[in-house]
Short mmCIF file of N, CA, C and O in Angstrom, two decimals:
data_model
loop_
_atom_site.label_atom_id
_atom_site.label_comp_id
_atom_site.label_asym_id
_atom_site.label_seq_id
_atom_site.Cartn_x
_atom_site.Cartn_y
_atom_site.Cartn_z
N UNK A 26 148.85 61.86 18.59
CA UNK A 26 148.24 61.45 19.84
C UNK A 26 147.97 59.95 19.77
O UNK A 26 147.42 59.46 18.80
N UNK A 27 148.34 59.27 20.80
CA UNK A 27 148.10 57.82 20.80
C UNK A 27 146.65 57.54 21.11
O UNK A 27 145.93 58.38 21.61
N UNK A 28 146.23 56.34 20.81
CA UNK A 28 144.86 55.93 21.09
C UNK A 28 144.57 56.06 22.58
O UNK A 28 143.48 56.43 22.99
N UNK A 29 145.54 55.74 23.43
CA UNK A 29 145.38 55.84 24.87
C UNK A 29 145.15 57.29 25.31
O UNK A 29 144.30 57.57 26.13
N UNK A 30 145.92 58.21 24.73
CA UNK A 30 145.78 59.63 25.07
C UNK A 30 144.43 60.16 24.61
O UNK A 30 143.82 60.99 25.28
N UNK A 31 143.96 59.69 23.47
CA UNK A 31 142.68 60.14 22.94
C UNK A 31 141.53 59.75 23.88
O UNK A 31 140.60 60.52 24.08
N UNK A 32 141.61 58.58 24.47
CA UNK A 32 140.52 58.14 25.34
C UNK A 32 140.51 58.89 26.67
O UNK A 32 139.52 58.86 27.38
N UNK A 33 141.60 59.57 26.99
CA UNK A 33 141.67 60.29 28.27
C UNK A 33 141.37 61.78 28.12
O UNK A 33 141.58 62.54 29.03
N UNK A 34 140.89 62.20 26.99
CA UNK A 34 140.58 63.62 26.79
C UNK A 34 139.07 63.81 26.73
O UNK A 34 138.32 62.89 26.43
N UNK A 35 138.68 65.02 27.03
CA UNK A 35 137.27 65.39 26.94
C UNK A 35 137.13 66.55 25.97
O UNK A 35 137.96 67.45 25.97
N UNK A 36 136.08 66.54 25.19
CA UNK A 36 135.83 67.64 24.25
C UNK A 36 134.87 68.63 24.88
O UNK A 36 133.95 68.26 25.61
N UNK A 37 135.13 69.90 24.60
CA UNK A 37 134.27 70.97 25.09
C UNK A 37 134.29 72.09 24.05
O UNK A 37 135.35 72.59 23.70
N UNK A 38 133.14 72.45 23.54
CA UNK A 38 133.05 73.50 22.52
C UNK A 38 132.99 74.85 23.23
O UNK A 38 132.24 75.04 24.18
N UNK A 39 133.83 75.78 22.76
CA UNK A 39 133.88 77.13 23.35
C UNK A 39 133.57 78.14 22.26
O UNK A 39 134.11 78.06 21.16
N UNK A 40 132.72 79.10 22.57
CA UNK A 40 132.44 80.18 21.65
C UNK A 40 133.24 81.40 22.11
O UNK A 40 133.08 81.87 23.22
N UNK A 41 134.10 81.90 21.25
CA UNK A 41 134.92 83.06 21.58
C UNK A 41 134.20 84.35 21.21
O UNK A 41 133.51 84.41 20.18
N UNK A 42 134.41 85.40 21.98
CA UNK A 42 133.93 86.72 21.53
C UNK A 42 134.68 87.09 20.25
O UNK A 42 135.79 86.62 20.01
N UNK A 43 134.06 87.93 19.45
CA UNK A 43 134.66 88.33 18.19
C UNK A 43 136.08 88.85 18.41
O UNK A 43 136.32 89.68 19.28
N UNK A 44 137.02 88.33 17.63
CA UNK A 44 138.41 88.77 17.69
C UNK A 44 139.29 87.96 18.62
O UNK A 44 140.51 87.99 18.48
N UNK A 45 138.72 87.25 19.57
CA UNK A 45 139.54 86.51 20.52
C UNK A 45 140.22 85.32 19.87
O UNK A 45 141.35 84.98 20.24
N UNK A 46 139.59 84.71 18.90
CA UNK A 46 140.21 83.56 18.24
C UNK A 46 141.54 83.98 17.62
O UNK A 46 142.54 83.26 17.73
N UNK A 47 141.57 85.16 17.01
CA UNK A 47 142.81 85.66 16.42
C UNK A 47 143.86 85.93 17.50
O UNK A 47 145.05 85.67 17.29
N UNK A 48 143.43 86.45 18.63
CA UNK A 48 144.36 86.69 19.74
C UNK A 48 144.97 85.38 20.23
O UNK A 48 146.17 85.31 20.50
N UNK A 49 144.14 84.36 20.37
CA UNK A 49 144.62 83.05 20.81
C UNK A 49 145.58 82.48 19.77
O UNK A 49 146.64 81.95 20.12
N UNK A 50 145.24 82.63 18.51
CA UNK A 50 146.11 82.12 17.44
C UNK A 50 147.47 82.81 17.47
O UNK A 50 148.51 82.16 17.34
N UNK A 51 147.48 84.12 17.66
CA UNK A 51 148.74 84.86 17.74
C UNK A 51 149.56 84.44 18.95
O UNK A 51 150.77 84.24 18.86
N UNK A 52 148.90 84.30 20.10
CA UNK A 52 149.60 83.88 21.32
C UNK A 52 150.16 82.48 21.15
O UNK A 52 151.29 82.20 21.56
N UNK A 53 149.40 81.60 20.53
CA UNK A 53 149.86 80.22 20.31
C UNK A 53 151.07 80.22 19.38
O UNK A 53 152.05 79.51 19.62
N UNK A 54 151.01 81.02 18.35
CA UNK A 54 152.12 81.11 17.41
C UNK A 54 153.38 81.63 18.12
O UNK A 54 154.47 81.09 17.94
N UNK A 55 153.22 82.67 18.94
CA UNK A 55 154.36 83.23 19.69
C UNK A 55 154.95 82.21 20.66
O UNK A 55 156.14 82.23 20.93
N UNK A 56 154.10 81.35 21.21
CA UNK A 56 154.54 80.34 22.18
C UNK A 56 154.95 79.03 21.52
O UNK A 56 155.33 78.08 22.21
N UNK A 57 154.83 78.98 20.17
CA UNK A 57 155.15 77.76 19.41
C UNK A 57 154.30 76.57 19.89
O UNK A 57 154.81 75.48 20.11
N UNK A 58 153.01 76.84 20.08
CA UNK A 58 152.07 75.80 20.48
C UNK A 58 150.86 75.83 19.56
O UNK A 58 150.62 76.81 18.87
N UNK A 59 150.09 74.78 19.62
CA UNK A 59 148.81 74.79 18.92
C UNK A 59 147.85 75.68 19.70
O UNK A 59 148.09 76.00 20.87
N UNK A 60 146.77 76.06 19.06
CA UNK A 60 145.77 76.87 19.77
C UNK A 60 145.22 76.09 20.96
O UNK A 60 145.03 76.66 22.04
N UNK A 61 144.97 74.81 20.77
CA UNK A 61 144.46 73.98 21.86
C UNK A 61 145.44 73.97 23.03
O UNK A 61 145.05 74.16 24.20
N UNK A 62 146.74 73.76 22.74
CA UNK A 62 147.75 73.72 23.80
C UNK A 62 147.86 75.07 24.50
O UNK A 62 148.06 75.14 25.73
N UNK A 63 147.71 76.15 23.76
CA UNK A 63 147.76 77.50 24.35
C UNK A 63 146.60 77.70 25.32
O UNK A 63 146.76 78.19 26.43
N UNK A 64 145.41 77.32 24.89
CA UNK A 64 144.22 77.46 25.74
C UNK A 64 144.36 76.61 26.99
O UNK A 64 144.09 77.07 28.10
N UNK A 65 144.82 75.37 26.85
CA UNK A 65 144.98 74.47 27.99
C UNK A 65 146.03 75.03 28.95
O UNK A 65 145.82 75.06 30.17
N UNK A 66 147.15 75.53 28.43
CA UNK A 66 148.21 76.09 29.29
C UNK A 66 147.69 77.28 30.08
O UNK A 66 147.96 77.41 31.28
N UNK A 67 146.93 78.13 29.43
CA UNK A 67 146.40 79.32 30.13
C UNK A 67 145.33 78.94 31.15
O UNK A 67 145.29 79.51 32.23
N UNK A 68 144.49 77.97 30.83
CA UNK A 68 143.50 77.51 31.79
C UNK A 68 144.17 76.86 33.00
O UNK A 68 143.79 77.11 34.15
N UNK A 69 145.18 76.02 32.74
CA UNK A 69 145.89 75.38 33.85
C UNK A 69 146.55 76.42 34.75
O UNK A 69 146.47 76.33 35.97
N UNK A 70 147.17 77.42 34.14
CA UNK A 70 147.81 78.49 34.93
C UNK A 70 146.78 79.21 35.79
O UNK A 70 146.99 79.45 36.97
N UNK A 71 145.66 79.54 35.18
CA UNK A 71 144.60 80.25 35.90
C UNK A 71 144.04 79.41 37.05
O UNK A 71 143.89 79.90 38.17
N UNK A 72 143.76 78.14 36.78
CA UNK A 72 143.17 77.27 37.80
C UNK A 72 144.18 76.93 38.90
O UNK A 72 143.80 76.82 40.07
N UNK A 73 145.46 76.81 38.54
CA UNK A 73 146.49 76.52 39.54
C UNK A 73 146.68 77.68 40.51
O UNK A 73 147.12 77.49 41.64
N UNK A 74 146.36 78.88 40.06
CA UNK A 74 146.54 80.07 40.89
C UNK A 74 145.23 80.59 41.48
O UNK A 74 145.20 81.69 42.02
N UNK A 75 144.20 79.82 41.38
CA UNK A 75 142.88 80.20 41.90
C UNK A 75 142.80 79.83 43.36
O UNK A 75 143.27 78.76 43.71
N UNK A 76 142.30 80.55 44.28
CA UNK A 76 141.72 81.89 44.16
C UNK A 76 142.72 83.00 44.49
O UNK A 76 142.33 84.14 44.69
N UNK A 77 144.00 82.69 44.55
CA UNK A 77 145.01 83.70 44.89
C UNK A 77 145.01 84.87 43.92
O UNK A 77 145.43 85.97 44.29
N UNK A 78 144.55 84.67 42.70
CA UNK A 78 144.55 85.73 41.71
C UNK A 78 143.37 86.68 41.86
O UNK A 78 143.33 87.71 41.20
N UNK A 79 142.43 86.35 42.72
CA UNK A 79 141.29 87.24 42.92
C UNK A 79 141.72 88.45 43.74
O UNK A 79 142.54 88.34 44.65
N UNK A 80 141.16 89.62 43.44
CA UNK A 80 141.50 90.79 44.24
C UNK A 80 140.94 90.63 45.65
O UNK A 80 139.80 90.20 45.84
N UNK A 81 141.75 90.94 46.64
CA UNK A 81 141.32 90.78 48.03
C UNK A 81 141.17 92.11 48.75
O UNK A 81 141.12 92.15 49.98
N UNK A 82 141.11 93.21 48.01
CA UNK A 82 141.02 94.52 48.63
C UNK A 82 139.62 94.82 49.16
O UNK A 82 139.47 95.57 50.09
N UNK A 83 138.63 94.23 48.57
CA UNK A 83 137.25 94.48 48.97
C UNK A 83 136.59 93.17 49.40
O UNK A 83 136.85 92.13 48.83
N UNK A 84 135.75 93.25 50.39
CA UNK A 84 134.98 92.08 50.78
C UNK A 84 133.76 91.99 49.87
O UNK A 84 133.21 93.02 49.47
N UNK A 85 133.32 90.80 49.52
CA UNK A 85 132.13 90.67 48.67
C UNK A 85 130.90 91.24 49.37
O UNK A 85 130.79 91.19 50.59
N UNK A 86 130.01 91.78 48.58
CA UNK A 86 128.76 92.33 49.12
C UNK A 86 127.77 91.19 49.26
O UNK A 86 127.46 90.51 48.28
N UNK A 87 127.27 90.96 50.48
CA UNK A 87 126.26 89.91 50.66
C UNK A 87 125.01 90.21 49.84
O UNK A 87 124.60 91.36 49.72
N UNK A 88 124.43 89.17 49.28
CA UNK A 88 123.22 89.33 48.48
C UNK A 88 122.13 89.99 49.31
O UNK A 88 121.88 89.62 50.46
N UNK A 89 121.50 90.99 48.71
CA UNK A 89 120.45 91.73 49.40
C UNK A 89 120.94 93.03 50.01
O UNK A 89 120.15 93.87 50.39
N UNK A 90 122.27 93.20 50.10
CA UNK A 90 122.84 94.43 50.68
C UNK A 90 123.51 95.30 49.63
O UNK A 90 124.29 96.19 49.97
N UNK A 91 123.22 95.07 48.37
CA UNK A 91 123.88 95.81 47.30
C UNK A 91 123.59 97.31 47.38
O UNK A 91 124.49 98.13 47.22
N UNK A 92 122.35 97.67 47.66
CA UNK A 92 121.97 99.08 47.73
C UNK A 92 122.73 99.80 48.84
O UNK A 92 123.26 100.89 48.64
N UNK A 93 122.81 99.18 49.99
CA UNK A 93 123.53 99.77 51.12
C UNK A 93 125.01 99.93 50.79
O UNK A 93 125.61 100.97 51.07
N UNK A 94 125.60 98.91 50.17
CA UNK A 94 127.01 98.96 49.81
C UNK A 94 127.27 100.07 48.80
O UNK A 94 128.25 100.81 48.91
N UNK A 95 126.38 100.20 47.80
CA UNK A 95 126.53 101.27 46.82
C UNK A 95 126.44 102.65 47.47
O UNK A 95 127.23 103.55 47.15
N UNK A 96 125.49 102.81 48.36
CA UNK A 96 125.33 104.10 49.03
C UNK A 96 126.55 104.44 49.88
O UNK A 96 127.04 105.58 49.86
N UNK A 97 127.09 103.46 50.59
CA UNK A 97 128.29 103.69 51.39
C UNK A 97 129.47 104.09 50.51
O UNK A 97 130.21 105.02 50.83
N UNK A 98 129.65 103.36 49.40
CA UNK A 98 130.74 103.70 48.48
C UNK A 98 130.54 105.08 47.87
O UNK A 98 131.48 105.84 47.70
N UNK A 99 129.31 105.41 47.51
CA UNK A 99 129.00 106.71 46.93
C UNK A 99 129.36 107.83 47.90
O UNK A 99 129.97 108.82 47.52
N UNK A 100 129.03 107.64 49.15
CA UNK A 100 129.32 108.66 50.17
C UNK A 100 130.82 108.84 50.40
O UNK A 100 131.25 109.90 50.84
N UNK A 101 131.62 107.84 50.09
CA UNK A 101 133.07 107.93 50.27
C UNK A 101 133.75 108.67 49.11
O UNK A 101 134.90 109.09 49.24
N UNK A 102 133.04 108.84 48.01
CA UNK A 102 133.60 109.52 46.85
C UNK A 102 133.68 111.02 47.09
O UNK A 102 132.91 111.59 47.86
N UNK A 103 134.63 111.67 46.39
CA UNK A 103 134.70 113.13 46.45
C UNK A 103 133.45 113.70 45.78
O UNK A 103 132.77 113.01 45.02
N UNK A 104 133.16 114.94 46.07
CA UNK A 104 131.97 115.58 45.52
C UNK A 104 131.99 115.56 43.98
O UNK A 104 130.97 115.30 43.34
N UNK A 105 133.16 115.80 43.40
CA UNK A 105 133.25 115.82 41.94
C UNK A 105 132.99 114.42 41.35
O UNK A 105 132.35 114.29 40.30
N UNK A 106 133.48 113.38 42.01
CA UNK A 106 133.23 112.02 41.53
C UNK A 106 131.77 111.64 41.70
O UNK A 106 131.20 110.94 40.86
N UNK A 107 131.14 112.10 42.77
CA UNK A 107 129.71 111.86 42.96
C UNK A 107 128.92 112.49 41.81
O UNK A 107 128.03 111.86 41.23
N UNK A 108 129.28 113.74 41.46
CA UNK A 108 128.59 114.44 40.38
C UNK A 108 128.82 113.74 39.04
O UNK A 108 127.89 113.61 38.24
N UNK A 109 130.04 113.27 38.81
CA UNK A 109 130.34 112.57 37.57
C UNK A 109 129.54 111.27 37.46
O UNK A 109 129.01 110.93 36.39
N UNK A 110 129.44 110.55 38.56
CA UNK A 110 128.67 109.30 38.56
C UNK A 110 127.19 109.58 38.31
O UNK A 110 126.54 108.89 37.52
N UNK A 111 126.67 110.60 38.95
CA UNK A 111 125.26 110.95 38.73
C UNK A 111 125.02 111.37 37.29
O UNK A 111 123.98 111.03 36.71
N UNK A 112 125.98 112.07 36.68
CA UNK A 112 125.85 112.47 35.28
C UNK A 112 125.81 111.24 34.37
O UNK A 112 125.09 111.21 33.38
N UNK A 113 126.60 110.21 34.70
CA UNK A 113 126.58 108.98 33.91
C UNK A 113 125.24 108.28 33.99
O UNK A 113 124.81 107.62 33.04
N UNK A 114 124.58 108.40 35.10
CA UNK A 114 123.30 107.72 35.29
C UNK A 114 122.13 108.43 34.61
O UNK A 114 121.07 107.85 34.44
N UNK A 115 122.33 109.68 34.23
CA UNK A 115 121.26 110.44 33.56
C UNK A 115 121.08 110.02 32.14
O UNK A 115 121.87 109.54 31.45
#
């Protein structure tokens, strides 16, 4: 890296969940890149495709209406799914 390139970069410390560092290392190795280059490539891809990559099937629930939205969704479930959900909550 040239001195000029070094002055144009920013450092940011990232804490990975357990095991993710190894996944990044494997992906970087498969792509023949450094771990840093792999992370940057994936971030650029994600940001370049934002927000098109977000699911658009559901509208966001406005803050304060979560209970109403949950009740509406619950009522749309089949009886067996309602019972399964209630069992999970017990």
